[in-house]
């Protein structure tokens, strides 16, 4: 997995009138507002100079109301309303714990690691405010192994805050295995209990988390938004985004774009099309000139996300609720473009093979079903298979979804089903002629080597 | 307000012994890998609930449970 931090910079962009997205320091940025620091990470002094400390009205119990009014949804993928989670944790008898989930698992997504690297104090502010509101005893920041930039920035930031006696609730860093499902909230809870970082069924962490204590597990970006909502209020927050999905949102660009790994902050009702025009590779002027390229495809929401025809999603805003309804969830905020030379079926087969090796192997339908799906998808992509093999593939997807302790198998199935729909023309070609030329043309979405560890 | 009951599997425990598909064949069958597929429909009669509970007790992995929920 790459550990480099790629951030879009103001001077490298082409900001135009009405631009509603940008990188660090861009006029439209909120989470990424402020000047880019010399070494990337904003210090406590710079942070307080820029934003000041949080005023009392929205500290403590008042925070839950402010978060509720803001309509803030979780930015880890599922978009669960944060206020509901806070209320559930507040109702359950303590002691309570706040976990900052910065263990970004989607291989191509960088937004959380970029955020904790650039603005660690924003994330820690949000965690401290949530902990105060819930009368929590401890804050744990959970990172993946293989994120040294995030670890360095956070440990320095925690030291600065301790020296300044800024927070009432102690903060600890925890580093877990660099695996896909290890960032899932029940897996994070399991890891903090000293068990393998694998998802488990059972009550929500907010009600019964680490050792049975109510545990607010919240994505790093979500908590950074809380730090701003507490300062500027729910109405300010709602001025960005759409009524159904308020606030700005961090996205990571991947695949056939000018600079894969770029993290941008998007707000307003910015459409996928506008984003794609801004990031299209200079060699591929077509997107910028003629809009959605016929037959082009995008990968939305992550490697366990969904493929979609570029033209179909071109006019859709980058809003969680609307993209869910369109069947292309925003997930972790990944927006990937398939190379015109690439083959969507080959990409899908590789991603499925990766997702299969990343199953924690606890649930039979996932442990046996995903390798089976991956093998069949690989056969479809690289050999000439029969029609009945494709029918079998459809049948198999039906017997896997919804049968795991977590949503890992569901994500893999959605990826495959969306591929069979989006690349229906390629499926027909492969059935008739065998692998297409694209099958030999490089890799648009690379996968990391899977770690062997769960602890 | 009616209480609905469903038979559910915890697949982190299930190892595919398949006893549920013998004892409760009308609502449980095996998939291609030997793991049970449970009909998600309500257990809407006393005999059904009885048979479901028998499967719960017989599961050697303790993977089955009858989930009770009140409709909202």
Coordinates of C-alpha atoms in Angstrom, one line a residue:
Chain A
X1 CA 0.0 0.0 0.0
X2 CA 1.3 3.4 -0.9
X3 CA 2.1 5.7 2.0
X4 CA 2.8 8.8 0.1
X5 CA 0.4 11.7 0.7
X6 CA -0.8 13.3 -2.4
X7 CA -2.7 16.5 -2.0
X8 CA -4.0 18.7 -4.6
X9 CA -2.4 22.2 -4.2
X10 CA -4.0 25.5 -5.0
X11 CA -1.2 26.6 -7.3
X12 CA -1.5 23.4 -9.4
X13 CA -5.2 23.7 -10.0
X14 CA -7.2 25.7 -12.4
X15 CA -9.7 27.4 -10.1
X16 CA -12.5 29.0 -12.0
X17 CA -15.5 31.0 -11.1
X18 CA -18.0 28.9 -9.0
X19 CA -15.4 26.2 -8.4
X20 CA -16.8 24.1 -5.6
X21 CA -14.0 21.8 -4.9
X22 CA -10.3 22.0 -4.2
X23 CA -7.3 20.9 -2.2
X24 CA -5.6 22.3 0.8
X25 CA -5.8 26.1 1.0
X26 CA -8.4 26.4 -1.8
X27 CA -10.9 29.2 -1.1
X28 CA -13.7 26.6 -1.0
X29 CA -12.0 24.3 1.4
X30 CA -13.3 23.8 5.0
X31 CA -11.5 20.7 6.4
X32 CA -8.5 21.6 4.2
X33 CA -8.8 25.3 4.7
X34 CA -5.8 27.4 5.8
X35 CA -2.3 27.7 4.3
X36 CA -0.5 24.5 3.4
X37 CA 2.1 24.1 6.2
X38 CA 5.8 23.9 5.4
X39 CA 6.0 20.2 6.2
X40 CA 2.4 19.5 5.7
X41 CA 1.2 19.2 9.2
X42 CA -0.5 22.1 10.9
X43 CA 0.8 22.8 14.4
X44 CA -1.4 23.5 17.4
X45 CA -0.3 27.1 17.4
X46 CA -1.3 27.5 13.7
X47 CA -4.5 25.6 14.3
X48 CA -5.6 27.8 17.2
X49 CA -4.5 30.9 15.4
X50 CA -6.7 30.0 12.5
X51 CA -9.8 28.7 14.3
X52 CA -9.5 29.6 18.0
X53 CA -10.8 27.4 20.7
X54 CA -14.4 26.1 20.7
X55 CA -16.9 28.5 22.4
X56 CA -18.9 27.0 25.3
X57 CA -22.5 27.0 23.9
X58 CA -21.7 24.0 21.7
X59 CA -19.5 22.2 24.2
X60 CA -20.8 19.4 26.3
X61 CA -24.4 18.3 25.9
X62 CA -25.1 21.1 23.5
X63 CA -22.9 19.4 20.9
X64 CA -25.3 16.6 20.3
X65 CA -28.1 19.0 19.4
X66 CA -25.7 20.9 17.1
X67 CA -24.6 17.7 15.4
X68 CA -28.2 16.6 15.1
X69 CA -29.2 19.9 13.4
X70 CA -26.3 19.8 11.1
X71 CA -27.4 16.5 9.6
X72 CA -23.9 15.2 9.7
X73 CA -23.6 11.6 8.3
X74 CA -20.7 9.3 9.0
X75 CA -17.9 9.6 6.4
X76 CA -16.5 6.1 6.8
X77 CA -18.8 4.6 4.1
X78 CA -22.2 3.8 5.6
X79 CA -23.3 7.5 6.1
X80 CA -25.0 6.7 9.5
X81 CA -26.2 9.8 11.2
X82 CA -23.7 10.8 13.8
X83 CA -26.2 12.3 16.2
X84 CA -28.1 9.0 16.4
X85 CA -24.9 7.2 17.3
X86 CA -24.0 9.8 19.9
X87 CA -27.5 9.6 21.4
X88 CA -27.3 5.8 21.6
X89 CA -24.0 5.9 23.4
X90 CA -25.2 8.7 25.7
X91 CA -28.2 6.6 26.7
X92 CA -26.2 3.4 27.5
X93 CA -24.6 3.3 31.0
X94 CA -20.9 4.2 31.0
X95 CA -17.9 4.2 31.3
X96 CA -17.7 5.3 27.7
X97 CA -15.0 5.4 25.0
X98 CA -14.5 7.5 21.8
X99 CA -12.6 5.8 19.0
X100 CA -11.3 7.9 16.1
X101 CA -11.3 5.5 13.2
X102 CA -8.4 6.6 11.0
X103 CA -7.7 3.0 9.8
X104 CA -8.5 3.7 6.2
X105 CA -8.8 0.3 4.6
X106 CA -9.8 1.0 1.0
X107 CA -6.5 0.6 -0.9
X108 CA -7.0 3.5 -3.3
X109 CA -8.6 5.9 -0.7
X110 CA -6.3 8.4 1.0
X111 CA -8.7 11.0 2.3
X112 CA -8.4 10.0 6.0
X113 CA -4.6 9.7 6.0
X114 CA -4.3 13.0 4.2
X115 CA -6.6 14.6 6.7
X116 CA -4.8 13.3 9.8
X117 CA -1.5 14.2 8.2
X118 CA -2.4 17.8 7.3
X119 CA -5.0 18.7 10.0
X120 CA -4.5 16.4 13.0
X121 CA -5.8 19.0 15.5
X122 CA -9.1 19.3 13.6
X123 CA -9.6 15.5 14.1
X124 CA -8.5 15.6 17.7
X125 CA -10.7 18.6 18.4
X126 CA -13.7 16.7 17.2
X127 CA -12.8 13.6 19.2
X128 CA -12.3 15.8 22.4
X129 CA -15.7 17.5 21.8
X130 CA -17.5 14.2 21.3
X131 CA -15.7 12.7 24.4
X132 CA -16.8 15.7 26.5
X133 CA -20.3 15.5 25.3
X134 CA -20.5 11.8 26.2
X135 CA -18.5 12.1 29.4
X136 CA -16.2 9.6 28.0
X137 CA -13.1 8.5 29.9
X138 CA -10.7 7.9 27.0
X139 CA -10.1 8.6 23.4
X140 CA -8.3 6.1 21.2
X141 CA -7.1 6.9 17.6
X142 CA -7.0 3.8 15.6
X143 CA -4.5 3.7 12.6
X144 CA -3.4 1.1 10.2
X145 CA 0.1 -0.1 10.2
X146 CA 1.8 1.4 7.2
X147 CA 0.7 4.9 7.8
X148 CA 3.8 6.5 9.3
X149 CA 2.9 10.0 8.1
X150 CA -0.4 9.8 10.0
X151 CA 1.3 8.3 13.1
X152 CA 3.9 11.0 13.2
X153 CA 1.5 13.8 12.7
X154 CA -0.9 12.5 15.4
X155 CA 1.7 11.6 18.0
X156 CA 3.2 15.1 17.6
X157 CA -0.2 16.7 17.8
X158 CA -1.1 14.7 20.9
X159 CA 2.1 15.8 22.6
X160 CA 1.4 19.4 21.8
X161 CA -2.1 19.2 23.2
X162 CA -0.8 17.4 26.4
X163 CA 1.8 20.1 26.9
X164 CA -0.8 22.8 26.5
X165 CA -3.3 21.0 28.8
X166 CA -5.9 21.4 26.1
X167 CA -8.0 18.3 26.6
X168 CA -9.7 16.9 29.6
X169 CA -9.9 13.4 28.2
X170 CA -6.7 11.4 27.6
X171 CA -5.9 10.4 24.0
X172 CA -4.0 7.2 23.0
X173 CA -2.8 6.0 19.6
X174 CA -3.4 2.4 18.6
X175 CA -2.0 0.8 15.5
X176 CA -3.7 -2.2 14.0
X177 CA -3.1 -4.6 11.1
X178 CA -3.2 -3.2 7.5
X179 CA -6.1 -5.3 6.3
X180 CA -9.3 -4.5 4.4
X181 CA -11.9 -5.5 7.0
X182 CA -9.8 -4.5 10.0
X183 CA -11.1 -1.0 9.7
X184 CA -14.7 -2.1 10.1
X185 CA -16.0 -0.7 13.4
X186 CA -16.7 -4.1 15.1
X187 CA -13.2 -5.3 14.0
X188 CA -11.7 -2.1 15.5
X189 CA -13.6 -2.9 18.7
X190 CA -12.3 -6.5 18.7
X191 CA -8.7 -5.3 18.2
X192 CA -9.0 -2.9 21.1
X193 CA -10.1 -5.8 23.3
X194 CA -6.9 -7.6 22.4
X195 CA -8.5 -10.0 19.9
X196 CA -7.9 -10.4 16.1
X197 CA -9.1 -7.3 14.2
X198 CA -12.0 -9.2 12.6
X199 CA -15.6 -8.1 12.3
X200 CA -18.1 -9.8 14.5
X201 CA -21.9 -9.9 14.8
X202 CA -23.7 -8.5 17.7
X203 CA -24.9 -5.2 19.3
X204 CA -23.7 -1.9 17.9
X205 CA -20.5 -0.5 19.4
X206 CA -22.3 2.6 20.5
X207 CA -24.4 0.5 22.9
X208 CA -21.9 -2.3 23.7
X209 CA -18.4 -1.9 22.3
X210 CA -14.9 -2.4 23.8
X211 CA -15.4 -4.8 26.8
X212 CA -19.1 -4.0 26.7
X213 CA -18.6 -0.2 27.2
X214 CA -20.6 2.2 25.0
X215 CA -18.0 3.0 22.3
X216 CA -18.4 5.8 19.8
X217 CA -16.5 4.6 16.8
X218 CA -16.3 7.5 14.3
X219 CA -14.4 8.1 11.1
X220 CA -11.7 10.7 11.3
X221 CA -13.3 13.0 8.7
X222 CA -16.6 12.9 10.5
X223 CA -15.0 14.1 13.7
X224 CA -13.1 16.8 11.9
X225 CA -16.5 18.1 10.7
X226 CA -17.7 18.1 14.3
X227 CA -14.8 20.4 15.2
X228 CA -16.1 22.9 12.7
X229 CA -19.8 22.5 13.5
X230 CA -19.0 23.2 17.1
X231 CA -17.3 26.5 16.1
X232 CA -19.5 27.7 13.3
X233 CA -22.8 26.0 13.9
X234 CA -25.2 23.7 12.0
X235 CA -26.5 26.3 9.6
X236 CA -23.0 27.1 8.4
X237 CA -22.3 23.4 7.9
X238 CA -25.5 23.0 5.8
X239 CA -24.5 25.8 3.5
X240 CA -22.2 23.2 1.8
X241 CA -23.5 20.0 0.3
X242 CA -27.1 19.2 -0.5
X243 CA -30.2 19.2 1.8
X244 CA -30.1 15.4 1.9
X245 CA -26.3 15.1 2.4
X246 CA -25.2 18.3 4.1
X247 CA -21.6 19.5 4.5
X248 CA -18.5 19.2 2.4
X249 CA -17.0 15.8 1.7
X250 CA -13.5 14.5 1.0
X251 CA -13.0 12.4 -2.1
X252 CA -10.0 10.6 -3.5
X253 CA -9.4 10.3 -7.2
X254 CA -8.1 7.1 -8.7
X255 CA -7.4 5.2 -11.9
X256 CA -7.0 7.0 -15.2
X257 CA -6.9 10.6 -13.9
X258 CA -4.2 13.3 -14.0
X259 CA -2.9 12.4 -10.6
X260 CA -4.3 9.3 -8.9
X261 CA -4.4 9.6 -5.1
X262 CA -5.3 13.3 -5.2
X263 CA -7.6 14.2 -2.3
X264 CA -10.1 17.0 -2.9
X265 CA -12.8 18.6 -0.7
X266 CA -16.0 18.8 -2.6
X267 CA -19.0 20.9 -1.7
X268 CA -22.1 22.5 -3.1
X269 CA -23.9 20.1 -5.3
X270 CA -20.8 19.4 -7.4
X271 CA -21.6 16.7 -9.9
X272 CA -19.4 13.7 -10.8
X273 CA -19.1 15.2 -14.3
X274 CA -17.6 18.5 -13.0
X275 CA -15.1 16.6 -10.9
X276 CA -14.1 14.3 -13.8
X277 CA -13.6 17.3 -16.1
X278 CA -11.3 18.9 -13.5
X279 CA -9.2 15.8 -13.0
X280 CA -9.1 14.3 -16.5
X281 CA -5.7 13.3 -17.7
X282 CA -4.1 15.9 -20.0
X283 CA -3.6 13.2 -22.7
X284 CA -7.3 12.5 -22.6
X285 CA -8.8 15.8 -23.5
X286 CA -12.0 14.2 -24.5
X287 CA -13.6 14.2 -21.1
X288 CA -13.0 17.9 -20.7
X289 CA -14.2 18.6 -24.2
X290 CA -17.1 16.4 -24.9
X291 CA -18.2 15.3 -21.5
X292 CA -18.9 11.7 -20.7
X293 CA -16.9 9.5 -23.1
X294 CA -19.3 6.9 -24.6
X295 CA -18.6 3.5 -23.1
X296 CA -16.4 4.9 -20.4
X297 CA -16.9 3.7 -16.9
X298 CA -16.2 4.9 -13.3
X299 CA -15.6 3.0 -10.1
X300 CA -17.4 4.6 -7.3
X301 CA -17.1 4.2 -3.5
X302 CA -14.0 2.0 -3.4
X303 CA -12.7 -1.4 -4.4
X304 CA -15.8 -2.9 -2.7
X305 CA -17.9 -0.2 -4.4
X306 CA -19.7 -0.2 -7.7
X307 CA -19.0 0.3 -11.4
X308 CA -21.2 2.7 -13.4
X309 CA -21.4 3.9 -16.9
X310 CA -19.8 7.4 -16.9
X311 CA -22.7 9.0 -18.8
X312 CA -25.2 7.5 -16.3
X313 CA -23.6 9.2 -13.3
X314 CA -22.3 12.3 -15.0
X315 CA -25.1 14.7 -13.7
X316 CA -25.3 13.1 -10.2
X317 CA -24.1 15.2 -7.3
X318 CA -21.4 13.8 -4.9
X319 CA -24.0 13.4 -2.2
X320 CA -24.3 10.2 -0.1
X321 CA -28.1 9.9 -0.3
X322 CA -28.5 10.5 -4.0
X323 CA -25.7 8.2 -5.0
X324 CA -27.1 5.5 -2.7
X325 CA -30.4 5.8 -4.5
X326 CA -28.7 5.5 -7.8
X327 CA -27.0 2.3 -6.7
X328 CA -23.4 3.8 -6.8
X329 CA -22.8 4.6 -3.1
X330 CA -20.2 7.3 -2.3
X331 CA -18.7 4.9 0.3
X332 CA -15.2 6.1 1.3
X333 CA -15.4 8.8 -1.3
X334 CA -13.4 7.1 -4.0
X335 CA -14.0 8.2 -7.6
X336 CA -12.1 6.1 -10.1
X337 CA -11.9 6.3 -13.8
X338 CA -11.3 3.2 -15.9
X339 CA -8.7 3.7 -18.6
X340 CA -10.1 3.6 -22.1
X341 CA -7.4 0.9 -22.9
X342 CA -8.4 -1.2 -19.9
X343 CA -10.9 -4.0 -19.6
X344 CA -13.5 -3.6 -16.9
X345 CA -13.9 -7.4 -16.5
X346 CA -10.1 -7.8 -15.9
X347 CA -10.1 -5.0 -13.4
X348 CA -13.1 -6.6 -11.6
X349 CA -11.5 -10.0 -11.5
X350 CA -8.4 -8.5 -9.9
X351 CA -10.4 -6.5 -7.4
X352 CA -12.5 -9.6 -6.5
X353 CA -9.4 -11.7 -6.1
X354 CA -8.1 -9.1 -3.7
X355 CA -11.4 -8.9 -1.8
X356 CA -11.5 -12.7 -1.5
X357 CA -8.0 -12.9 0.1
X358 CA -9.2 -10.1 2.5
X359 CA -12.1 -12.1 3.8
X360 CA -11.5 -12.8 7.5
X361 CA -12.6 -16.3 6.8
X362 CA -15.1 -16.4 9.7
X363 CA -18.3 -16.9 7.7
X364 CA -18.6 -19.8 5.3
X365 CA -20.5 -18.0 2.5
X366 CA -17.8 -15.3 2.4
X367 CA -14.8 -17.6 3.0
X368 CA -15.9 -20.1 0.2
X369 CA -18.1 -17.8 -1.9
X370 CA -15.7 -15.0 -2.6
X371 CA -12.7 -17.2 -3.9
X372 CA -15.3 -19.0 -6.0
X373 CA -16.7 -15.7 -7.5
X374 CA -13.1 -14.4 -8.0
X375 CA -12.1 -17.6 -9.9
X376 CA -15.2 -17.5 -12.1
X377 CA -14.8 -13.7 -12.8
X378 CA -11.1 -14.4 -13.7
X379 CA -12.2 -17.1 -16.1
X380 CA -14.7 -14.7 -17.7
X381 CA -12.0 -12.0 -18.1
X382 CA -9.1 -14.1 -19.3
X383 CA -10.5 -17.1 -21.2
X384 CA -13.4 -17.9 -23.5
X385 CA -16.2 -19.2 -21.2
X386 CA -19.6 -20.5 -22.0
X387 CA -22.9 -18.8 -21.6
X388 CA -23.8 -21.2 -18.8
X389 CA -20.7 -20.1 -16.9
X390 CA -22.0 -16.5 -16.9
X391 CA -25.4 -17.7 -15.7
X392 CA -23.7 -19.6 -12.9
X393 CA -21.9 -16.4 -12.0
X394 CA -25.2 -14.6 -11.6
X395 CA -26.6 -17.5 -9.5
X396 CA -23.6 -17.5 -7.2
X397 CA -23.9 -13.8 -6.4
X398 CA -27.4 -14.4 -5.1
X399 CA -26.2 -17.0 -2.6
X400 CA -23.5 -14.8 -1.0
X401 CA -25.0 -11.3 -0.3
X402 CA -26.3 -10.6 3.1
X403 CA -24.9 -13.8 4.7
X404 CA -21.8 -12.4 6.5
X405 CA -21.2 -11.0 9.9
X406 CA -20.1 -7.8 8.2
X407 CA -20.9 -6.3 4.8
X408 CA -17.7 -7.5 3.1
X409 CA -19.3 -10.2 1.0
X410 CA -22.1 -7.8 0.1
X411 CA -19.6 -5.3 -1.2
X412 CA -17.8 -7.9 -3.4
X413 CA -21.1 -9.1 -4.8
X414 CA -22.2 -5.5 -5.6
X415 CA -18.9 -4.9 -7.4
X416 CA -19.4 -8.0 -9.6
X417 CA -23.1 -7.3 -10.3
X418 CA -22.4 -3.7 -11.2
X419 CA -19.5 -5.0 -13.5
X420 CA -21.8 -7.5 -15.3
X421 CA -24.3 -4.6 -15.9
X422 CA -21.8 -1.9 -16.8
X423 CA -19.7 -4.1 -19.0
X424 CA -22.5 -6.1 -20.5
X425 CA -21.1 -5.3 -24.0
X426 CA -17.6 -6.6 -22.9
X427 CA -19.2 -9.8 -21.5
X428 CA -20.8 -10.4 -24.9
X429 CA -17.5 -9.8 -26.7
X430 CA -15.6 -12.1 -24.3
X431 CA -18.3 -14.8 -24.8
X432 CA -17.9 -14.6 -28.6
X433 CA -14.2 -13.9 -29.1
X434 CA -12.4 -14.6 -25.8
X435 CA -10.4 -12.0 -24.0
X436 CA -10.4 -8.5 -25.5
X437 CA -7.3 -6.4 -26.2
X438 CA -7.9 -4.5 -23.0
X439 CA -7.2 -7.6 -21.0
X440 CA -3.5 -7.2 -21.9
X441 CA -3.3 -3.5 -21.3
X442 CA -2.0 -2.7 -17.9
X443 CA -3.6 -2.1 -14.6
X444 CA -5.9 0.8 -13.8
X445 CA -6.7 -0.1 -10.2
X446 CA -3.7 -1.8 -8.5
X447 CA -4.2 -3.9 -5.4
X448 CA -1.8 -4.2 -2.5
X449 CA -0.3 -7.4 -1.3
X450 CA -2.5 -8.7 1.5
X451 CA -1.0 -8.7 5.0
X452 CA -0.9 -12.1 6.8
X453 CA -1.6 -10.6 10.2
X454 CA -4.8 -9.9 12.1
X455 CA -3.2 -8.4 15.2
Chain B
X1 CA -48.9 -5.2 18.3
X2 CA -47.7 -8.5 16.9
X3 CA -44.2 -9.9 17.7
X4 CA -42.4 -11.4 14.7
X5 CA -39.9 -14.2 14.9
X6 CA -37.2 -15.3 12.5
X7 CA -34.6 -18.0 12.5
X8 CA -31.1 -16.5 12.0
X9 CA -27.6 -17.9 11.6
X10 CA -24.4 -16.5 13.0
X11 CA -22.1 -17.4 10.2
X12 CA -19.0 -16.7 12.3
X13 CA -20.0 -19.8 14.3
X14 CA -21.6 -22.0 11.6
X15 CA -19.4 -24.7 10.2
X16 CA -21.9 -26.3 7.9
X17 CA -22.9 -29.4 9.9
X18 CA -26.3 -29.0 8.2
X19 CA -28.4 -30.4 11.0
X20 CA -30.8 -27.4 10.7
X21 CA -31.5 -28.4 7.1
X22 CA -32.6 -31.9 8.3
X23 CA -34.7 -30.7 11.3
X24 CA -36.2 -27.7 9.6
X25 CA -36.1 -28.6 6.0
X26 CA -39.2 -26.4 5.1
X27 CA -37.2 -23.3 5.9
X28 CA -33.5 -24.2 5.6
X29 CA -31.5 -25.6 2.7
X30 CA -27.8 -25.9 1.9
X31 CA -26.0 -23.7 -0.5
X32 CA -23.4 -24.9 -2.9
X33 CA -20.7 -24.8 -0.2
X34 CA -22.7 -26.6 2.4
X35 CA -23.9 -23.7 4.5
X36 CA -27.5 -23.1 5.4
X37 CA -29.7 -20.7 3.5
X38 CA -32.6 -19.8 5.8
X39 CA -35.9 -18.5 4.5
X40 CA -36.1 -15.0 6.0
X41 CA -39.9 -15.1 6.3
X42 CA -41.5 -14.8 9.7
X43 CA -42.1 -17.9 11.8
X44 CA -45.8 -17.3 11.8
X45 CA -47.2 -20.4 13.4
X46 CA -46.6 -22.3 16.7
X47 CA -45.5 -25.5 15.0
X48 CA -42.9 -23.5 12.9
X49 CA -41.6 -21.8 16.0
X50 CA -41.4 -25.2 17.7
X51 CA -39.4 -26.7 14.9
X52 CA -37.1 -23.7 14.6
X53 CA -36.3 -23.9 18.3
X54 CA -35.5 -27.6 17.9
X55 CA -33.0 -26.7 15.2
X56 CA -31.5 -24.0 17.5
X57 CA -31.0 -26.5 20.3
X58 CA -29.6 -29.2 18.0
X59 CA -27.0 -27.0 16.3
X60 CA -23.6 -28.3 17.4
X61 CA -22.0 -24.9 17.0
X62 CA -24.7 -22.8 18.7
X63 CA -25.0 -20.8 15.5
X64 CA -28.7 -20.5 15.3
X65 CA -31.1 -18.3 17.2
X66 CA -34.7 -17.3 17.0
X67 CA -34.7 -13.5 16.7
X68 CA -37.7 -11.8 18.2
X69 CA -38.6 -8.3 17.1
X70 CA -41.6 -6.0 17.5
X71 CA -42.5 -4.2 14.3
X72 CA -42.1 -0.5 14.4

